[in-house]
PDB file of C-alpha atoms in Angstrom:
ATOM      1  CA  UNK A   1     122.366 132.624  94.236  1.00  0.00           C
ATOM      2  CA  UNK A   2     119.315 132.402  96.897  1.00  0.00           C
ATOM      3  CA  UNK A   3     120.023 131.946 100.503  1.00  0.00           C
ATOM      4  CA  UNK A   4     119.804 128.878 101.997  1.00  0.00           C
ATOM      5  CA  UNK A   5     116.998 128.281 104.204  1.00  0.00           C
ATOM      6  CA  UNK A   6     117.844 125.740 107.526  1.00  0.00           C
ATOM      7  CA  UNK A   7     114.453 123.687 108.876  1.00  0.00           C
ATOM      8  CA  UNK A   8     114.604 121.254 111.976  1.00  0.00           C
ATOM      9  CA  UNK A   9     111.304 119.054 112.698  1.00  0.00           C
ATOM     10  CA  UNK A  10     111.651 117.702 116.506  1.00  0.00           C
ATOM     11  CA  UNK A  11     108.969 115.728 118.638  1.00  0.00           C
ATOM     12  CA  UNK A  12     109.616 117.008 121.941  1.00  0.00           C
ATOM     13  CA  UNK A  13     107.887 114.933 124.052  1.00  0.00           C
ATOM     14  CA  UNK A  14     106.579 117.551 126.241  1.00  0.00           C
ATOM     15  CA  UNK A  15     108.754 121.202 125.428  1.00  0.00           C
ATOM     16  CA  UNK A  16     109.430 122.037 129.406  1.00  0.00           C
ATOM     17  CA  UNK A  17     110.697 118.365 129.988  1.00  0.00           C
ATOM     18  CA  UNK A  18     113.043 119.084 127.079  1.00  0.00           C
ATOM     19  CA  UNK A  19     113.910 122.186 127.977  1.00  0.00           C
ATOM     20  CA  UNK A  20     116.046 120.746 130.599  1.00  0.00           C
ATOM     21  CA  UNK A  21     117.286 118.298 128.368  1.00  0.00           C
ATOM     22  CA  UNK A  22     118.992 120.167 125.898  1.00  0.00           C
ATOM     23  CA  UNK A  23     116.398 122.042 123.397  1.00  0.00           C
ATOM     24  CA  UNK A  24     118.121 125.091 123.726  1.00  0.00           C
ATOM     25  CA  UNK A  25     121.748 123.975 123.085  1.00  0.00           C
ATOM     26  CA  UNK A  26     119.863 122.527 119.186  1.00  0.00           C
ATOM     27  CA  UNK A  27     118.230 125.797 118.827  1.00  0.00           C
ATOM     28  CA  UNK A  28     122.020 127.397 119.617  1.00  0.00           C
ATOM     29  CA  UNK A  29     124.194 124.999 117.861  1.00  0.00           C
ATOM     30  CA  UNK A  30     121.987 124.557 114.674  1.00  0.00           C
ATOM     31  CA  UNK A  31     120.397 128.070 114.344  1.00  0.00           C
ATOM     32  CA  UNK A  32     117.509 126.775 112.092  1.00  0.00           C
ATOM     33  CA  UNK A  33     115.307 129.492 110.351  1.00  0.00           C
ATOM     34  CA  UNK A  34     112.220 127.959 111.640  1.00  0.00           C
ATOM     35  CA  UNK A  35     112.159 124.960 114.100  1.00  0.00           C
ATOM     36  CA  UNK A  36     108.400 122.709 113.860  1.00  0.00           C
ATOM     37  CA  UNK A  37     107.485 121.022 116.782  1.00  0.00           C
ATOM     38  CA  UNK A  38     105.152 118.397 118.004  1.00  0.00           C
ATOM     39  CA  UNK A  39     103.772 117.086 121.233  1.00  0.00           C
ATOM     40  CA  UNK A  40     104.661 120.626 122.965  1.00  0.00           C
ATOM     41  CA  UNK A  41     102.118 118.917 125.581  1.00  0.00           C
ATOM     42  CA  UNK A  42     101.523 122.671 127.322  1.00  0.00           C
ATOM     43  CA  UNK A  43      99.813 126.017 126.610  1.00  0.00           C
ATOM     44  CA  UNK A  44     102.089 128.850 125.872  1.00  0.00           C
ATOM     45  CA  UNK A  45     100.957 130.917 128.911  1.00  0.00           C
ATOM     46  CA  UNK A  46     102.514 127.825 131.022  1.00  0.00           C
ATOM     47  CA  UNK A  47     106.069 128.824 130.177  1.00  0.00           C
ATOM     48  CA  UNK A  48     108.425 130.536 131.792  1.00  0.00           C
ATOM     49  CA  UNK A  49     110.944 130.557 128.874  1.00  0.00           C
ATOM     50  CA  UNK A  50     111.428 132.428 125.652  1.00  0.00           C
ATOM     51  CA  UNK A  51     113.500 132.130 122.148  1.00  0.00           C
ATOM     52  CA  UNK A  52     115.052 135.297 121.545  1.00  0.00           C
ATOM     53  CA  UNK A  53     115.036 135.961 117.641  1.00  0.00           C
ATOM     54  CA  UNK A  54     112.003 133.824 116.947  1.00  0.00           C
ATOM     55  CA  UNK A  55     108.624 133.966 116.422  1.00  0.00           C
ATOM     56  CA  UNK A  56     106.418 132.105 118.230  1.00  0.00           C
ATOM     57  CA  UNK A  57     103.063 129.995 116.911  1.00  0.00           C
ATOM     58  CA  UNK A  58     101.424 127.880 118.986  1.00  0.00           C
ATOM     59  CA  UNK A  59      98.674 125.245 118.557  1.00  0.00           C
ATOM     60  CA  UNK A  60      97.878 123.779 122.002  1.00  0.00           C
ATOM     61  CA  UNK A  61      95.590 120.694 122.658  1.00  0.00           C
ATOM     62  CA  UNK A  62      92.771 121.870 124.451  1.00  0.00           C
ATOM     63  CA  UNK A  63      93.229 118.445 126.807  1.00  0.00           C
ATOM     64  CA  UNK A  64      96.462 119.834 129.061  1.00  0.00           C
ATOM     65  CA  UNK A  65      99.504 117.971 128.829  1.00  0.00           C
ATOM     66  CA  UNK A  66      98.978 116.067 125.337  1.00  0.00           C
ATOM     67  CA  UNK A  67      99.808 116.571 121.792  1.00  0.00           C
ATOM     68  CA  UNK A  68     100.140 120.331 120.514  1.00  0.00           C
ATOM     69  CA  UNK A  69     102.384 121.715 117.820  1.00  0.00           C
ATOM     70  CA  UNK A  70     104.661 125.071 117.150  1.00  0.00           C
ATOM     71  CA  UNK A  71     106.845 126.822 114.860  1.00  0.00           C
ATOM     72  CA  UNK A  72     109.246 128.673 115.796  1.00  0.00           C
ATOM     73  CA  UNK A  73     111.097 131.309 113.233  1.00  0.00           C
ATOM     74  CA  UNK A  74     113.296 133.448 112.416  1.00  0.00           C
ATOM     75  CA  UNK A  75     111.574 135.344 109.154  1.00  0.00           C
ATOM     76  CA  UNK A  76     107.796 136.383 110.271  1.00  0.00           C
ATOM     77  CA  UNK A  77     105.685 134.421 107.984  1.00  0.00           C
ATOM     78  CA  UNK A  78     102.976 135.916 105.267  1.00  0.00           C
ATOM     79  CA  UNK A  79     100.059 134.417 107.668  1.00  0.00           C
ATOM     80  CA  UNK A  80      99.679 131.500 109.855  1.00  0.00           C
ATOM     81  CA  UNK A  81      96.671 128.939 109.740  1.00  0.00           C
ATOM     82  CA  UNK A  82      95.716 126.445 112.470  1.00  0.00           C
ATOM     83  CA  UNK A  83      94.161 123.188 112.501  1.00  0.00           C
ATOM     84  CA  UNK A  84      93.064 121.230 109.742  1.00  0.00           C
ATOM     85  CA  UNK A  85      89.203 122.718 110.180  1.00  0.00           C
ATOM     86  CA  UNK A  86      87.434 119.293 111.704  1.00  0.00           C
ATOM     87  CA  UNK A  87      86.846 119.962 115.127  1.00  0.00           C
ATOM     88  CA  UNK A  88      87.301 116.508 115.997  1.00  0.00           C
ATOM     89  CA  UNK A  89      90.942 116.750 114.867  1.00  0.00           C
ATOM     90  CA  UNK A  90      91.967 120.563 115.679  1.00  0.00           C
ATOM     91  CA  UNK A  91      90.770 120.142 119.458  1.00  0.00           C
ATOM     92  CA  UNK A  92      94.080 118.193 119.810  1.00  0.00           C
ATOM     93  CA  UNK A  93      96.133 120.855 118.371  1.00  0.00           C
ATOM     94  CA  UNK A  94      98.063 118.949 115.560  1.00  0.00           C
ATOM     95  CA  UNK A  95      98.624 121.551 112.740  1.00  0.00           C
ATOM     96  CA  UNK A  96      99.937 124.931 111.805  1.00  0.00           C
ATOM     97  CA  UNK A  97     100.546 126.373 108.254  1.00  0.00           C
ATOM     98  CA  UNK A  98     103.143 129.083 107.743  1.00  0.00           C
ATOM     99  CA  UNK A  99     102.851 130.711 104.377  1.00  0.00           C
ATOM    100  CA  UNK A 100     106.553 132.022 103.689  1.00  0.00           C
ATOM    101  CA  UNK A 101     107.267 133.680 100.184  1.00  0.00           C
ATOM    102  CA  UNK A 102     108.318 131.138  97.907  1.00  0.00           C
ATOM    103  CA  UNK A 103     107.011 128.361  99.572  1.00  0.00           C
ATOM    104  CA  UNK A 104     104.366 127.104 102.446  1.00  0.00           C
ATOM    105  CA  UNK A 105     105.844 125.066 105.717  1.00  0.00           C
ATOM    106  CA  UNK A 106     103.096 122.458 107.206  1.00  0.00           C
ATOM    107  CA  UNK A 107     103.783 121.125 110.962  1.00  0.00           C
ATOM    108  CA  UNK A 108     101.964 117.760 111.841  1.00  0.00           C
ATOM    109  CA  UNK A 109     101.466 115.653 114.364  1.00  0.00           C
ATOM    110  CA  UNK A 110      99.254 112.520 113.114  1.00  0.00           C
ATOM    111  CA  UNK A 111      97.755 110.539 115.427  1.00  0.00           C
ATOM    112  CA  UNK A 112      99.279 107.811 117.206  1.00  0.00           C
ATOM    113  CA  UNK A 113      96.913 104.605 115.798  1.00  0.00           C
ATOM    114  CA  UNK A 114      97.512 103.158 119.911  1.00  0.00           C
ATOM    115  CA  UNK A 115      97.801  99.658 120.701  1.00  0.00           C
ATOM    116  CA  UNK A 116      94.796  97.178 119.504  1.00  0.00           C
ATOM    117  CA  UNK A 117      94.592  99.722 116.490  1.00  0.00           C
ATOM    118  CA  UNK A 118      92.039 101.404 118.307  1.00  0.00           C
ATOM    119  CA  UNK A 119      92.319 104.720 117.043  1.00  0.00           C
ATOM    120  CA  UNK A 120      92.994 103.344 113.572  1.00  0.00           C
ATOM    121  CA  UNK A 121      90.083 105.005 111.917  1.00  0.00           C
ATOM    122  CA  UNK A 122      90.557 108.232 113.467  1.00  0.00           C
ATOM    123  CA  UNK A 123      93.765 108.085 112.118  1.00  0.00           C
ATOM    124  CA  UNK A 124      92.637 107.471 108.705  1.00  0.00           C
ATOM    125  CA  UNK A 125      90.279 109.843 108.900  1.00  0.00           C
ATOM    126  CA  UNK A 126      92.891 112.506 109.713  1.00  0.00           C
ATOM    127  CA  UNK A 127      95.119 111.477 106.911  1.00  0.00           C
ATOM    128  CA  UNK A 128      92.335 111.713 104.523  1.00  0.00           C
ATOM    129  CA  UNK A 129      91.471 115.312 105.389  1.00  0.00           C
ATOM    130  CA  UNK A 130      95.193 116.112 105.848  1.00  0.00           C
ATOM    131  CA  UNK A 131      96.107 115.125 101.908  1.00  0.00           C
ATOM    132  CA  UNK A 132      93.089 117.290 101.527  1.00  0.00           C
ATOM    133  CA  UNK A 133      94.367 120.144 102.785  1.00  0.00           C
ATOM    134  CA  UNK A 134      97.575 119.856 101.335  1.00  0.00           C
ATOM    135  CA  UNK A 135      96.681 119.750  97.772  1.00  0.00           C
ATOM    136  CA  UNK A 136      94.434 122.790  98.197  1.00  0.00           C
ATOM    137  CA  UNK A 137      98.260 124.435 100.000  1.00  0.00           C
ATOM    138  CA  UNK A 138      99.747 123.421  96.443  1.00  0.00           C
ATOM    139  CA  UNK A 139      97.421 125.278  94.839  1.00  0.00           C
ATOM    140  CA  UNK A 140      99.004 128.287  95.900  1.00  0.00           C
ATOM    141  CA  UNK A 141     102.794 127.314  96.618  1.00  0.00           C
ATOM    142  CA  UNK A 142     104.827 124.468  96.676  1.00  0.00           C
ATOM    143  CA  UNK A 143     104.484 123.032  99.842  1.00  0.00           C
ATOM    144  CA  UNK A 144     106.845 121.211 102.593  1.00  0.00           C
ATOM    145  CA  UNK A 145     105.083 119.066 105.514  1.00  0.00           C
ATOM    146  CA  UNK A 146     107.694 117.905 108.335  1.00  0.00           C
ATOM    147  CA  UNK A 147     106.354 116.168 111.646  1.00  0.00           C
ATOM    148  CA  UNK A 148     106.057 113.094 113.850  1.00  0.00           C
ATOM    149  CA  UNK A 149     104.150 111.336 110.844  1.00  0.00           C
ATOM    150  CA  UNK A 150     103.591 108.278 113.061  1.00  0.00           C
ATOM    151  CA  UNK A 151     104.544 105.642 110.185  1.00  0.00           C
ATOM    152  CA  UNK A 152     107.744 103.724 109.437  1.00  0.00           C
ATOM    153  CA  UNK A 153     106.872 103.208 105.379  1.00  0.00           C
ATOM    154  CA  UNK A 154     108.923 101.137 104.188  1.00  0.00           C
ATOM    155  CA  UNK A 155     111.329  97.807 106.065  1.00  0.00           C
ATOM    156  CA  UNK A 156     114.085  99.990 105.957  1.00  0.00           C
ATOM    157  CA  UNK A 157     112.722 102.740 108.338  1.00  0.00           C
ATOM    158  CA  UNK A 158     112.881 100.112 111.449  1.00  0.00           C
ATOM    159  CA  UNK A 159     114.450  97.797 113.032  1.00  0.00           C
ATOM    160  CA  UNK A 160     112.464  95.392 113.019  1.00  0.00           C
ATOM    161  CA  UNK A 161     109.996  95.346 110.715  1.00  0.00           C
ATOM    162  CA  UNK A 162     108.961  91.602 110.317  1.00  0.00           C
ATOM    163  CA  UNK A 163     108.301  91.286 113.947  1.00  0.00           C
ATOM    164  CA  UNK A 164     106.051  94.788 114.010  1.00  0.00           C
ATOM    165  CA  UNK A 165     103.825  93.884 110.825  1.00  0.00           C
ATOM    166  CA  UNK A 166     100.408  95.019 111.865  1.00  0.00           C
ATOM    167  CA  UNK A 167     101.570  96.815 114.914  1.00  0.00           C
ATOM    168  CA  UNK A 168     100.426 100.490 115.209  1.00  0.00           C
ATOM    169  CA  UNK A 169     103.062 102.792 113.208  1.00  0.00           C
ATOM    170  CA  UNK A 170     103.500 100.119 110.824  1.00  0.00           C
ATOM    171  CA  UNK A 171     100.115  98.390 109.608  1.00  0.00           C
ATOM    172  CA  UNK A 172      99.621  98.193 106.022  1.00  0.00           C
ATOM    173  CA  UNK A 173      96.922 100.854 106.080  1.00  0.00           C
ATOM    174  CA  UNK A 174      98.978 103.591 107.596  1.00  0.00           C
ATOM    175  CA  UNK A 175     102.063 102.767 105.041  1.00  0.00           C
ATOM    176  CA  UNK A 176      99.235 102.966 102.526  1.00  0.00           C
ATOM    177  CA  UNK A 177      98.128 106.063 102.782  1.00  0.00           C
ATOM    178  CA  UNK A 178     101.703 107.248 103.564  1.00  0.00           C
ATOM    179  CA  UNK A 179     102.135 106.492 100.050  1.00  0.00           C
ATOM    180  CA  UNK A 180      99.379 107.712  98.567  1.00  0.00           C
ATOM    181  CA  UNK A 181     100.329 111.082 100.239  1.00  0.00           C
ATOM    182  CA  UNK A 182     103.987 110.933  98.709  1.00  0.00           C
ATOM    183  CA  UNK A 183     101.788 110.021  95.081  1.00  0.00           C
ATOM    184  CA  UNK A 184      99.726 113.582  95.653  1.00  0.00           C
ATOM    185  CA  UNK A 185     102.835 115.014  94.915  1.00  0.00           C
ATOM    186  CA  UNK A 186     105.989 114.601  97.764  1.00  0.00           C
ATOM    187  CA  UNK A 187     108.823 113.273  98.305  1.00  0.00           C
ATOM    188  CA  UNK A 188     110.829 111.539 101.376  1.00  0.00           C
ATOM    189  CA  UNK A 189     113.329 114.205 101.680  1.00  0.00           C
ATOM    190  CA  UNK A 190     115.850 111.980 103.510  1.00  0.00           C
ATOM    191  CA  UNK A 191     115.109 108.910 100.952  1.00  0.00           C
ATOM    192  CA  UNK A 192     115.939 111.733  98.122  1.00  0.00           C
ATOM    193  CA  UNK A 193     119.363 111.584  99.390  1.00  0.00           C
ATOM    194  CA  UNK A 194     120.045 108.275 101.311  1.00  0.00           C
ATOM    195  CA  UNK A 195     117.594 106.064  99.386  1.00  0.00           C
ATOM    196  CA  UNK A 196     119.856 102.759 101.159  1.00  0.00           C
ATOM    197  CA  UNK A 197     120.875 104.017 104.132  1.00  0.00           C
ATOM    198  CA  UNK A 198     120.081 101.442 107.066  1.00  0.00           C
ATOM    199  CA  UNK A 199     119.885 101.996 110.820  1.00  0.00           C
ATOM    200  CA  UNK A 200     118.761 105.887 110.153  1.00  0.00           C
ATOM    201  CA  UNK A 201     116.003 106.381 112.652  1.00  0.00           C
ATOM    202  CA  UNK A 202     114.400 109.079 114.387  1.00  0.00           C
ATOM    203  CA  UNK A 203     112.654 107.533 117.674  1.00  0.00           C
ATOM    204  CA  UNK A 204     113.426 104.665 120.216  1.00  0.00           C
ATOM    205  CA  UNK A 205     111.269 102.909 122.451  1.00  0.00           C
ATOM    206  CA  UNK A 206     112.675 103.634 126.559  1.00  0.00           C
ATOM    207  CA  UNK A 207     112.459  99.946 126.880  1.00  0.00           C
ATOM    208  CA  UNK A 208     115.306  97.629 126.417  1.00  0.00           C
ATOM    209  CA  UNK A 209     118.373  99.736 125.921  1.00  0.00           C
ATOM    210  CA  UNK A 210     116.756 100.817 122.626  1.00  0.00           C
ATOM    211  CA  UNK A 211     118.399 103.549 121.601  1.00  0.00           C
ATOM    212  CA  UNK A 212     121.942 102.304 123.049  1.00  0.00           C
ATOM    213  CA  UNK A 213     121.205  99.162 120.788  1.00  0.00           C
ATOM    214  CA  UNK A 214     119.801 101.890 117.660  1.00  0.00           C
ATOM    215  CA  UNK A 215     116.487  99.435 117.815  1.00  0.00           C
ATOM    216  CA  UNK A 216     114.459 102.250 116.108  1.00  0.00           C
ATOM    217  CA  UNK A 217     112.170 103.789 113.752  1.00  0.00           C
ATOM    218  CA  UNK A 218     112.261 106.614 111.575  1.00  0.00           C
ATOM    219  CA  UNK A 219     108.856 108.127 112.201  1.00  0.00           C
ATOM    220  CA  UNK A 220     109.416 111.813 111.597  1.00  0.00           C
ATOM    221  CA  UNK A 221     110.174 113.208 108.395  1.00  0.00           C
ATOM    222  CA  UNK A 222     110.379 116.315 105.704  1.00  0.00           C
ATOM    223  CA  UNK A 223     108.076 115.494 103.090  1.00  0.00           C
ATOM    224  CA  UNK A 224     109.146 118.060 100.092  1.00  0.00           C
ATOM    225  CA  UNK A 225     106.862 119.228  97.255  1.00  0.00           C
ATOM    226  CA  UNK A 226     108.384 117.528  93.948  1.00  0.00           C
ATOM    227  CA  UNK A 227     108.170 121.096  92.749  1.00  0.00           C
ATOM    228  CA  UNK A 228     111.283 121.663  94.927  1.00  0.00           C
ATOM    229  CA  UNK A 229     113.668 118.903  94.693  1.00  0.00           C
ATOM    230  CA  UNK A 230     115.779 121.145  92.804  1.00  0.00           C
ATOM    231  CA  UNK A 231     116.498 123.380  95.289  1.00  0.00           C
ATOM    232  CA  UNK A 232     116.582 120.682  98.394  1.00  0.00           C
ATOM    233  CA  UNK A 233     120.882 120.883  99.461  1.00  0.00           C
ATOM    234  CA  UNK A 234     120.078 118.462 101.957  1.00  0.00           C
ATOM    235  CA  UNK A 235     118.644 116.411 104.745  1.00  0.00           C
ATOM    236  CA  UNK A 236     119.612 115.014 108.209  1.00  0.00           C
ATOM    237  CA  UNK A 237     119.144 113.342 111.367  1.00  0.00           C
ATOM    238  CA  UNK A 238     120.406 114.342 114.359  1.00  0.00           C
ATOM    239  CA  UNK A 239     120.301 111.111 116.817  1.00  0.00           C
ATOM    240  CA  UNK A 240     123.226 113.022 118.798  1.00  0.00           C
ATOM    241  CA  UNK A 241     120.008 115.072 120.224  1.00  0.00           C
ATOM    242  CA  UNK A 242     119.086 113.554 123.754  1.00  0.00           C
ATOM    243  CA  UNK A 243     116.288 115.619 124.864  1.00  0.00           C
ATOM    244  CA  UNK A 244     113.524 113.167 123.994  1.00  0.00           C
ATOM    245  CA  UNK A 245     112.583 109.921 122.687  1.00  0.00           C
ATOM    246  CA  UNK A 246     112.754 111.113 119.219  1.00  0.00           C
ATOM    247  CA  UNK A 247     115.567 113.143 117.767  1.00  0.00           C
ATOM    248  CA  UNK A 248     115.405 116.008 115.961  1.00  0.00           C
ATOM    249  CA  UNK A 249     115.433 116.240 111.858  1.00  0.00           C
ATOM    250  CA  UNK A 250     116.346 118.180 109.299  1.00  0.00           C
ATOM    251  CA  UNK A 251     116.098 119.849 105.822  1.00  0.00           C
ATOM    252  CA  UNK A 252     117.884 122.675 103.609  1.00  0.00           C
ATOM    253  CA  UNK A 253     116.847 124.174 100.757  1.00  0.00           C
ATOM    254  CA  UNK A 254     117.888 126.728  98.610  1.00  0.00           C
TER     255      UNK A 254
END
């Protein structure tokens, strides 16, 4: 029987803010293999803090204090790629590629679209050169992407959904090519096992009592390889997490 192999995705929302908000009792309590993050919002030689019994990879913005990714884990990997290899994307840090042996682990951060939709096209652009990159990944090994994917796809994944229609995270161009993504050759990890579950989200506005009131969206995800489904034991959410605005998420496989 192979070992089981725990992964937690977790937007941060700056990693020294969260720090002091609870990120190391998750990295205690849930002892992942390899923990993804995005929106570190620092360079590494700005902390004062360390993870004994993990590696470290970091992919900093180059603008202080904004976006960023990291992996953290257990197992070093085969090799470690950065950036998605547009300049216009990789300045801001938003991707890191850590081969492992039976599979390849993808950290993203996709661009928030703003308000007015005015980084819309950006935004598509990056999606387009992300699915890009993937299917050359799944050339080599099945593949598993997890990240602050930006999108609530379908009405289920918020709240509210009539009222946000055309609002950025949920226009019908970024559910679009959310899809098309999942049609390269993925699948929703947490729809794999809760296809009906309502009220499961993974981010809550600070306005309005939002999280109190669970007035969310699920945003951030584990997007499997279909190649794998087999050997996926299961998926979570962990809204129990308080250290940011988004809570972490989950996966096991086999």
């Amino acid at each position: 029987m192979r070992e089981l192999m725990k992964l937690i995705s977790w937007n941060v929302n700056g990693l020294r803010a969260c720090m002091g908000k609870g990120f190391m009792e998750v990295l205690e309590k849930e002892s992942p293999d390899a923990i993804c993050l995005q929106e570190t919002k620092m360079q590494r030689e700005q902390a004062d803090f360390d993870f004994p019994g993990y590696r470290e990879y970091w992919n900093s913005a180059e603008k202080k204090g904004y976006s960023g990714t990291a992996i953290f884990s257990k197992t070093e990997p085969l090799s470690v790629e950065y950036g998605l290899g547009e300049e216009d994307f990789d300045r801001e840090g938003r991707l890191i590629v850590a081969e492992y042996e039976d599979f390849i682990l993808v950290t993203v951060y996709t661009p928030n679209s703003q308000r007015e939709l005015e980084r819309l096209g950006f935004r598509m652009r990056f999606e387009d050169c992300l699915r890009e990159r993937l299917a050359r990944l799944r050339e080599r090994k099945p593949v598993v992407v997890c990240g602050d994917l930006n999108v609530a796809h379908r009405p289920i994944d918020l709240k509210n959904d009539r009222s946000n229609i055309g609002n950025a995270g949920y226009t019908y161009e970024e559910r679009g090519k959310f899809s098309e993504l999942l049609a390269s050759g993925f699948l929703d990890s947490y729809r794999f096992f809760y296809p009906d579950r309502e009220g499961a989200y993974s981010w809550w506005s600070y306005m309005n009592n939002s999280r109190a009131n669970n007035t969310g969206w699920r945003i951030d995800y584990f997007l499997a390889d279909q190649r794998l489904a087999p050997r996926l034991k299961e998926a979570v959410i962990y809204p129990e997490y308080l250290g940011s605005d988004h809570c972490p998420v989950g996966l096991t496989l086999e």
